[in-house]
Coordinates of C-alpha atoms in Angstrom, one line a residue:
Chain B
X1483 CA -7.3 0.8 18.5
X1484 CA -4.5 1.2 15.8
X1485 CA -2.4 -0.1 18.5
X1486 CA -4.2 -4.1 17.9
X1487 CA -3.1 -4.6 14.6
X1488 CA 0.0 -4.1 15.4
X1489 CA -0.2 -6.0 18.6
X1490 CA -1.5 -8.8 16.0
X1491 CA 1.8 -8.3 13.8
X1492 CA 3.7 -8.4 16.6
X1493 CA 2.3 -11.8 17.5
X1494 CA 2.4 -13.5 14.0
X1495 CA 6.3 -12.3 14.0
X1496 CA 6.7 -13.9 17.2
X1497 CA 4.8 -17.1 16.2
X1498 CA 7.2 -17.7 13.1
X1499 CA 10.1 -17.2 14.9
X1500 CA 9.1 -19.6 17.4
X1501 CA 7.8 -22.3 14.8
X1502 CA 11.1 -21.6 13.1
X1503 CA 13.3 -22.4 16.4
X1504 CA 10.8 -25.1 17.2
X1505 CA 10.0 -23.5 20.7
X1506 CA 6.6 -24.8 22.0
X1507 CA 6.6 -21.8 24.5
X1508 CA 7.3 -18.4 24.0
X1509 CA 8.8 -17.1 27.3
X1510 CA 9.5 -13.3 26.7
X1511 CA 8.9 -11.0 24.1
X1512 CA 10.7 -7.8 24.2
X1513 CA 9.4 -4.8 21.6
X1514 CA 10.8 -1.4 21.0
X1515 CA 8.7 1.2 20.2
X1516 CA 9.7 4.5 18.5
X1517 CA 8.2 7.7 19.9
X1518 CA 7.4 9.3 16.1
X1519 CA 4.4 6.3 15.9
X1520 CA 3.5 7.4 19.3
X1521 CA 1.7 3.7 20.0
X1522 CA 0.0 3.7 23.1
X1523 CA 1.4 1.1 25.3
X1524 CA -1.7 0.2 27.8
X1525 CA -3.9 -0.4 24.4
X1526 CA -0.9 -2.6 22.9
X1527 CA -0.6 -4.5 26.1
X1528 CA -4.0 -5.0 26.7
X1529 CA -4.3 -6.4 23.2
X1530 CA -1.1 -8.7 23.5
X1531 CA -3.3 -10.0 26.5
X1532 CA -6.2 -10.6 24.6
X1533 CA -4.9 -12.0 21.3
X1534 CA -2.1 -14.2 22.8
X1535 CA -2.6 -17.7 21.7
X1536 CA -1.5 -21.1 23.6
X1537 CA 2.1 -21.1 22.9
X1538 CA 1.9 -17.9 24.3
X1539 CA -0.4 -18.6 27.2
X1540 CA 2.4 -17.4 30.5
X1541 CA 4.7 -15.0 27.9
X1542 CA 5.8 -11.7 29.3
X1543 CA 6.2 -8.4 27.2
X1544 CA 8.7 -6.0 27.9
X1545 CA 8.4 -3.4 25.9
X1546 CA 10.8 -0.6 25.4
X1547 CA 10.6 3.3 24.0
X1548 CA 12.8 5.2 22.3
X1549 CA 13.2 8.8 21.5
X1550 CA 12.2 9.7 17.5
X1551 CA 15.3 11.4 16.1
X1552 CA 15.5 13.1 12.9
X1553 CA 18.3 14.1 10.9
X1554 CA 18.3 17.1 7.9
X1555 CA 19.6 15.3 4.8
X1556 CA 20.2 19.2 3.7
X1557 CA 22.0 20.7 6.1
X1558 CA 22.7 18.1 9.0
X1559 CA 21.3 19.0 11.5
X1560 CA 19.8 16.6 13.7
X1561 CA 16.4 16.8 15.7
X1562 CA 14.2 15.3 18.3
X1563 CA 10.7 15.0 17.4
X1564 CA 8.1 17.4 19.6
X1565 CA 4.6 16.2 19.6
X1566 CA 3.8 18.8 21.9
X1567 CA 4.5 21.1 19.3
X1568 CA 2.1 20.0 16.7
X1569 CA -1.5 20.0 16.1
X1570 CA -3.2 17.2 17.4
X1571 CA -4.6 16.1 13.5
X1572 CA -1.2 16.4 12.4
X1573 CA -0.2 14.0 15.8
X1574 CA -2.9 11.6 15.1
X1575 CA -1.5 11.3 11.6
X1576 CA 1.8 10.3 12.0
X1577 CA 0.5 8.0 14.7
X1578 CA -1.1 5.9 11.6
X1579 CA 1.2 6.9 9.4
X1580 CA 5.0 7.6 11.2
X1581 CA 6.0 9.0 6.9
X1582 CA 3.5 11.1 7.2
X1583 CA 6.1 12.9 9.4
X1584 CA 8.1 14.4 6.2
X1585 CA 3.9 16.2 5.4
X1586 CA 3.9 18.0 8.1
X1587 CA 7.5 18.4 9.6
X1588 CA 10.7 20.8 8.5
X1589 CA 14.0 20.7 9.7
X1590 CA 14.2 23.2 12.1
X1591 CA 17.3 24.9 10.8
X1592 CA 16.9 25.3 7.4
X1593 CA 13.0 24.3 6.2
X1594 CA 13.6 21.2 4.3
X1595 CA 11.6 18.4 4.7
X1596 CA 14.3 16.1 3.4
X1597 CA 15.6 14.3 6.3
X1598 CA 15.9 11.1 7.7
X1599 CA 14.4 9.2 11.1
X1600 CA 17.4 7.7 11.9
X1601 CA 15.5 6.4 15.6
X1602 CA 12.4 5.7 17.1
X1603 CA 10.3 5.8 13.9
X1604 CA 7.9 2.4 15.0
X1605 CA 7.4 -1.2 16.5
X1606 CA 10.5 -3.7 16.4
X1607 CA 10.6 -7.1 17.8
X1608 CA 14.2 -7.1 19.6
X1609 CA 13.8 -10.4 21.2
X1610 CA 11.6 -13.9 21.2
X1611 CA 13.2 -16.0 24.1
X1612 CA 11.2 -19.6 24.9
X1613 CA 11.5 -23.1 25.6
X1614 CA 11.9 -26.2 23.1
Chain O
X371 CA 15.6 -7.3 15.3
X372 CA 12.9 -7.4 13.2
X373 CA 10.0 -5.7 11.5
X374 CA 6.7 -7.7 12.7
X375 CA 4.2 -5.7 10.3
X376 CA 5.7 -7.7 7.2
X377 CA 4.1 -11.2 9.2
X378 CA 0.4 -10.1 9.1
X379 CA -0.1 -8.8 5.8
X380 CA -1.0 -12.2 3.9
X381 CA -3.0 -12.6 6.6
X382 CA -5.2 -9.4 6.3
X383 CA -5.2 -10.5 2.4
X384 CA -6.0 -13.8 3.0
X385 CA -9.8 -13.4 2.4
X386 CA -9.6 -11.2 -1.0
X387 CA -9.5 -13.4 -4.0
X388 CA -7.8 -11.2 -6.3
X389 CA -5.2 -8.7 -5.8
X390 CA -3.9 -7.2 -9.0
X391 CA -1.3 -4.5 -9.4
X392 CA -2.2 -1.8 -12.1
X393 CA 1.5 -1.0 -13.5
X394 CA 3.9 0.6 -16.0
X395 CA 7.3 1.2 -16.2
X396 CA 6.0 5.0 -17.9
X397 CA 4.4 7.3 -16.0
X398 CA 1.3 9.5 -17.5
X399 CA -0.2 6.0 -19.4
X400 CA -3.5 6.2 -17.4
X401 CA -2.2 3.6 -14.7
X402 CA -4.3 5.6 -12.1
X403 CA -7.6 6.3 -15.1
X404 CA -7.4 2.5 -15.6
X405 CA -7.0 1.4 -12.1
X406 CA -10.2 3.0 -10.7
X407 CA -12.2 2.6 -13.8
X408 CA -11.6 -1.1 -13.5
X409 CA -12.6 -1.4 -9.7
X410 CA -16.0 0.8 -10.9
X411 CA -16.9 -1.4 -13.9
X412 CA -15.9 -5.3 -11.1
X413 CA -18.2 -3.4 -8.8
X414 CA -21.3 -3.1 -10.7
X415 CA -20.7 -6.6 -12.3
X416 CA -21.5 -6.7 -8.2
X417 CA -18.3 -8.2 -7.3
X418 CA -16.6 -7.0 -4.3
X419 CA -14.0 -4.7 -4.5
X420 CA -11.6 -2.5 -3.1
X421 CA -9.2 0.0 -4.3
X422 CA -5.6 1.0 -3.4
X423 CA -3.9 4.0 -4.0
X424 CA 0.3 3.1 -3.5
X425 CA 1.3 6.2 -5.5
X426 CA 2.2 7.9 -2.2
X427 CA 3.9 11.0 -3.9
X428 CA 1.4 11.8 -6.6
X429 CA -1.8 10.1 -5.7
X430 CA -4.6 10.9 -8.2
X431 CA -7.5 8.5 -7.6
X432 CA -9.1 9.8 -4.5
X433 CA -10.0 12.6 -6.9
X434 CA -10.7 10.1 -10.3
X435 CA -13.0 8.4 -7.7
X436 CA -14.5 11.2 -6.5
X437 CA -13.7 10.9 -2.6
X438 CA -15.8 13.5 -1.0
X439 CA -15.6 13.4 3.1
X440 CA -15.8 9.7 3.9
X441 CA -12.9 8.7 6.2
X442 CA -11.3 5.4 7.1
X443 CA -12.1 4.3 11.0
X444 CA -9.7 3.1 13.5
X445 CA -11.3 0.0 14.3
X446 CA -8.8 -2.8 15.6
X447 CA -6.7 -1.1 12.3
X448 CA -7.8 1.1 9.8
X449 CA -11.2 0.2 8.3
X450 CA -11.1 1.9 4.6
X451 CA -14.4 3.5 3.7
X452 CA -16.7 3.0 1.3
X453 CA -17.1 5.2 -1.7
X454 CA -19.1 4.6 -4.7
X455 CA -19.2 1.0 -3.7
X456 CA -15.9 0.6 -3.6
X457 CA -13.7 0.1 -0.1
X458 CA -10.9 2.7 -0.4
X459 CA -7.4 3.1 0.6
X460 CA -4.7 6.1 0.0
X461 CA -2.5 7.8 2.2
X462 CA -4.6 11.1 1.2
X463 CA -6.3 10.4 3.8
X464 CA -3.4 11.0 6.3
X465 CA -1.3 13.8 4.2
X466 CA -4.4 16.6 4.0
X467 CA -3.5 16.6 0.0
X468 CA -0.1 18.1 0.9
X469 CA 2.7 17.1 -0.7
X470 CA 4.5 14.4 0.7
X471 CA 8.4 13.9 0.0
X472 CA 9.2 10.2 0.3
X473 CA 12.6 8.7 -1.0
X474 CA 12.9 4.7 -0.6
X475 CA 13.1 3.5 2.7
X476 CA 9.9 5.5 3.5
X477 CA 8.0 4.5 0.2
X478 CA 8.7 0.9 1.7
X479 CA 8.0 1.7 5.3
X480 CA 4.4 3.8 4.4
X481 CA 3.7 0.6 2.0
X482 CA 4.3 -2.2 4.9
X483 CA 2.4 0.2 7.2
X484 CA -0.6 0.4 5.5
X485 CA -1.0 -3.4 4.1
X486 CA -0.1 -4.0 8.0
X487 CA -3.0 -2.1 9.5
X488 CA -5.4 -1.7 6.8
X489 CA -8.5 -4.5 7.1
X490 CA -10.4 -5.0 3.8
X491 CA -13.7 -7.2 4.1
X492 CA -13.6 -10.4 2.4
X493 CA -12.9 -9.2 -1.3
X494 CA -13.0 -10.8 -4.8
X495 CA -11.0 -8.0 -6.0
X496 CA -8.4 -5.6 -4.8
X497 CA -7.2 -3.7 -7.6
X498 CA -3.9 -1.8 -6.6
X499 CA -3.3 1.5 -8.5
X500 CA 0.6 2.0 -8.5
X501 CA 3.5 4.3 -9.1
X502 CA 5.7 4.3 -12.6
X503 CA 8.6 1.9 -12.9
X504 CA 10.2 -0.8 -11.0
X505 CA 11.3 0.5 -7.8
X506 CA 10.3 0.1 -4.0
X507 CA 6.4 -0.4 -5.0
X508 CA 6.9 -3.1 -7.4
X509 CA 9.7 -5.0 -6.1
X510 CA 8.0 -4.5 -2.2
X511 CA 4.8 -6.1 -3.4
X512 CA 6.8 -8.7 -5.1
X513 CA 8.3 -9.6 -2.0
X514 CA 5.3 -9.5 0.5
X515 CA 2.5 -10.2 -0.7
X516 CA 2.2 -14.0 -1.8
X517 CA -0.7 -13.7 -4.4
X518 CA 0.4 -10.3 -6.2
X519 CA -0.8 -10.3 -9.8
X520 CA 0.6 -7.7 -12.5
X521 CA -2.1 -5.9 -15.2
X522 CA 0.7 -4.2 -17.4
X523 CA -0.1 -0.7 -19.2
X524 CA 1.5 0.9 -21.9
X525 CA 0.5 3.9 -24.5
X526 CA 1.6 3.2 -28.7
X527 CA 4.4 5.4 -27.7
X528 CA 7.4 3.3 -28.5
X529 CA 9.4 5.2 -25.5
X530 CA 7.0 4.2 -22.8
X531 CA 6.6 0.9 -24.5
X532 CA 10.4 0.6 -23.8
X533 CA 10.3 0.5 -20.7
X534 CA 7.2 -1.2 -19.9
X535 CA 9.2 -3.9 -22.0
X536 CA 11.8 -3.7 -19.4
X537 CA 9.6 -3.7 -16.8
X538 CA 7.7 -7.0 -17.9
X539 CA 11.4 -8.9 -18.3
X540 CA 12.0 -7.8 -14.6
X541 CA 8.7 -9.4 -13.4
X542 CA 9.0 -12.4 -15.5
X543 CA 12.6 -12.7 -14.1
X544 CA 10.9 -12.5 -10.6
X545 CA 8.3 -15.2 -11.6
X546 CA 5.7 -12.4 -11.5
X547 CA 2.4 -13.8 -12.3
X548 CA 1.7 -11.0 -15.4
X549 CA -2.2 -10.7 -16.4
X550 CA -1.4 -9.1 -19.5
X551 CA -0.6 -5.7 -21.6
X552 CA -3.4 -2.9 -22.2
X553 CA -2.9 -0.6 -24.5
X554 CA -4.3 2.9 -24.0
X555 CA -4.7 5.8 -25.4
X556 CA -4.8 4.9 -29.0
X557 CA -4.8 6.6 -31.5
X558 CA -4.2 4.5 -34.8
X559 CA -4.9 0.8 -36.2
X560 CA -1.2 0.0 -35.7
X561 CA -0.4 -3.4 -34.4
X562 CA 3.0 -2.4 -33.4
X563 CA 2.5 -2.6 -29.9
X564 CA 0.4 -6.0 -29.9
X565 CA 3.6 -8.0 -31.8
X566 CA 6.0 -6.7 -29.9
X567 CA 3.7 -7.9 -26.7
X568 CA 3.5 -11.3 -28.4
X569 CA 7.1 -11.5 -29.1
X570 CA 7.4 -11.2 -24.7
X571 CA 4.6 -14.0 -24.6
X572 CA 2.4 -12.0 -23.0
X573 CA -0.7 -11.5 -23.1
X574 CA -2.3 -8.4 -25.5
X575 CA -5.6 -8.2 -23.6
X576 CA -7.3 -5.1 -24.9
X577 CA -6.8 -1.7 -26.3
X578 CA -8.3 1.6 -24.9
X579 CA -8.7 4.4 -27.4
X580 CA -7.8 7.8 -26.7
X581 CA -10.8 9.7 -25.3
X582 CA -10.4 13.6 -24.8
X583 CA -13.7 14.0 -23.1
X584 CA -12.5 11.7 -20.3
X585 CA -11.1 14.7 -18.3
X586 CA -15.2 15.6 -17.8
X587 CA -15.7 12.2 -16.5
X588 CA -13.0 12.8 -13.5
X589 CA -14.9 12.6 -10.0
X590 CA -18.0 11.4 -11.5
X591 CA -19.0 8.1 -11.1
X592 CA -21.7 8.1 -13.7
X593 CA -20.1 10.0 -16.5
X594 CA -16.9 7.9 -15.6
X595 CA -19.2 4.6 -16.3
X596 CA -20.6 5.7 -19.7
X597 CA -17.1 6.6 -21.5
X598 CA -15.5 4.4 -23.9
X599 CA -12.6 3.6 -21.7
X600 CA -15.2 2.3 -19.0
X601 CA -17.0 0.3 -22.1
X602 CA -14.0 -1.1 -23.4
X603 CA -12.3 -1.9 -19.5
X604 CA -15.7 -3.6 -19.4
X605 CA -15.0 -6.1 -22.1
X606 CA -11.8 -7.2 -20.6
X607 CA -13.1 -7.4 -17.5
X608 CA -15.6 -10.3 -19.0
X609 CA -12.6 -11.9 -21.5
X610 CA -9.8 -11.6 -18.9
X611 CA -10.7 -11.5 -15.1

């Protein structure tokens, strides 16, 4: 149940940004979420459902993936991260901590673990949409 | 688009009372030494307290402490354990004491992450035990966590008290609350270190001699307790905090 605190953050973000723009309903929220944090989308919505406050008592979540892409600051070469390829402590890890990643991960090319996520690394809030 | 874990983590801080930063612009000072002596000597004045490990790359007081096999649990978060009455955080727990490569943006991101997900009980203390210098750590903490208090340490050495000079300019620039200077490991009477503290209005709160059967003391509670470094931590503790 990592997934609820960031279901929580995801809410507070939302919450500012709306007290900010003075809406008094938030609409639509729409969240990416990076593959390398591999957040599991039933537990976040099913949180979002059960923390949602008034202002965000009819507001719809879109929420959108993207593939975890990693980049060799070495040699170049750029990756897609494989969970399926890992050991399931080692996937539970970089779930909690995506950084965690450069631990247990080499570039497949040439070893080094100095590279980049360049994509899909964890949660984003894209967009807060709502009415004044 | 933004980054939503940066709006929750005043909010899981909210109920601590204290939240200082162990720091020095020098590495090898005892930052880490101090840091978890000071959360051991708070916790059996039977305060609550919890420790923090943000030295991602070379994280030293899981084994200071004396860890063992507690784990945090996923619970709505991560719930840090409990270990030697003291709630615990590092990202040992997640790197299997392997090292760990980090250069900025991930030093920020593994920082936002953990103070994002990470629930501490109400706390009167949460002593933070962090990495040498003035980069990511200090200037992250600065900037996202509202209540952020600075406990400066320094050796006699005039080259680490250089840059802990530096470093104590930068927070005051930043409107760092600054608790004071400690000076440890020493060695001589001197005062050198004390004036040049005063000349920076800051506080000299306390010096820490050198103590080279310390090193016996590491992942022993008890032992830790009875050294001179615990006794004289102790007295601050009861002048200062």
């Amino acid at each position: 149940m990592h997934e609820w605190a960031l279901a929580e953050a995801v809410i507070a973000a939302a919450t500012q940004i709306a007290a900010k723009e003075k809406l008094k309903q938030i609409t639509e929220i729409t969240i990416k979420i990076g593959e390398l944090q591999q957040v599991e989308t039933d537990i976040l919505e099913f949180a979002f459902q059960q923390l949602k406050p008034a202002n965000l008592k009819n507001t719809k979540f879109h929420i959108k993936s993207q593939k975890a892409t990693l980049k060799c600051r070495v040699c170049g070469n750029t990756w897609l991260f494989a969970r399926q390829q890992l050991d399931p402590a080692i996937v539970e890890a970089i779930h909690f901590i995506p950084e965690t990643a450069h631990t247990y991960i080499k570039c497949p090319k040439c070893s080094s673990p100095d590279f980049e996520i360049t994509e899909g690394r964890g949660i984003q809030l894209e967009k807060v949409t709502g009415v004044r | 688009m933004a980054d939503p874990r940066t709006s929750i983590i005043n909010q899981r801080l909210k109920h601590i009372n204290r939240i200082i930063a162990v720091t020095s612009g020098k590495g090898g000072v005892g930052k880490s030494l101090i840091a978890t002596t000071l959360a051991l000597t708070l916790s059996k004045q039977h305060r609550k307290v919890g420790l923090f490990d943000l030295d991602f790359t070379s994280p030293s007081t899981h084994l200071i402490l004396g860890t063992k096999d507690a784990q945090p649990k996923e619970e709505k978060g991560i719930v840090p354990p409990t270990i030697n009455g003291i709630e615990y955080m590092s990202l040992i727990y997640y790197c299997s004491d392997k090292p760990t490569p980090l250069r900025g943006a991930d030093t920020s991101n593994v920082l936002i992450e953990l103070l994002a997900i990470t629930r501490w009980s109400p706390l009167d203390y949460l002593i933070i035990d962090m990495p040498p210098g003035i980069g990511d750590a200090v200037l992250d903490l600065i900037r996202l966590v509202n209540r952020i208090e600075f406990l400066i340490v320094t050796t006699p050495s005039q080259l680490a008290f250089e840059t802990v000079k530096k470093q104590a300019i930068l927070l005051q620039q930043l409107h760092a609350p600054i608790i004071g200077i400690i000076e440890n490991m020493k060695m001589t009477n001197t005062k050198n270190i004390q004036q040049q503290t005063e000349k920076l209005n800051l506080a000299y709160i306390g010096e820490i001699p050198y103590d080279p059967q310390v090193e016996d003391a590491i992942g022993d509670e008890t032992k830790l307790l009875s050294t001179v470094i615990a006794q004289k931590i102790t007295e601050i503790t009861h002048r200062r905090l």
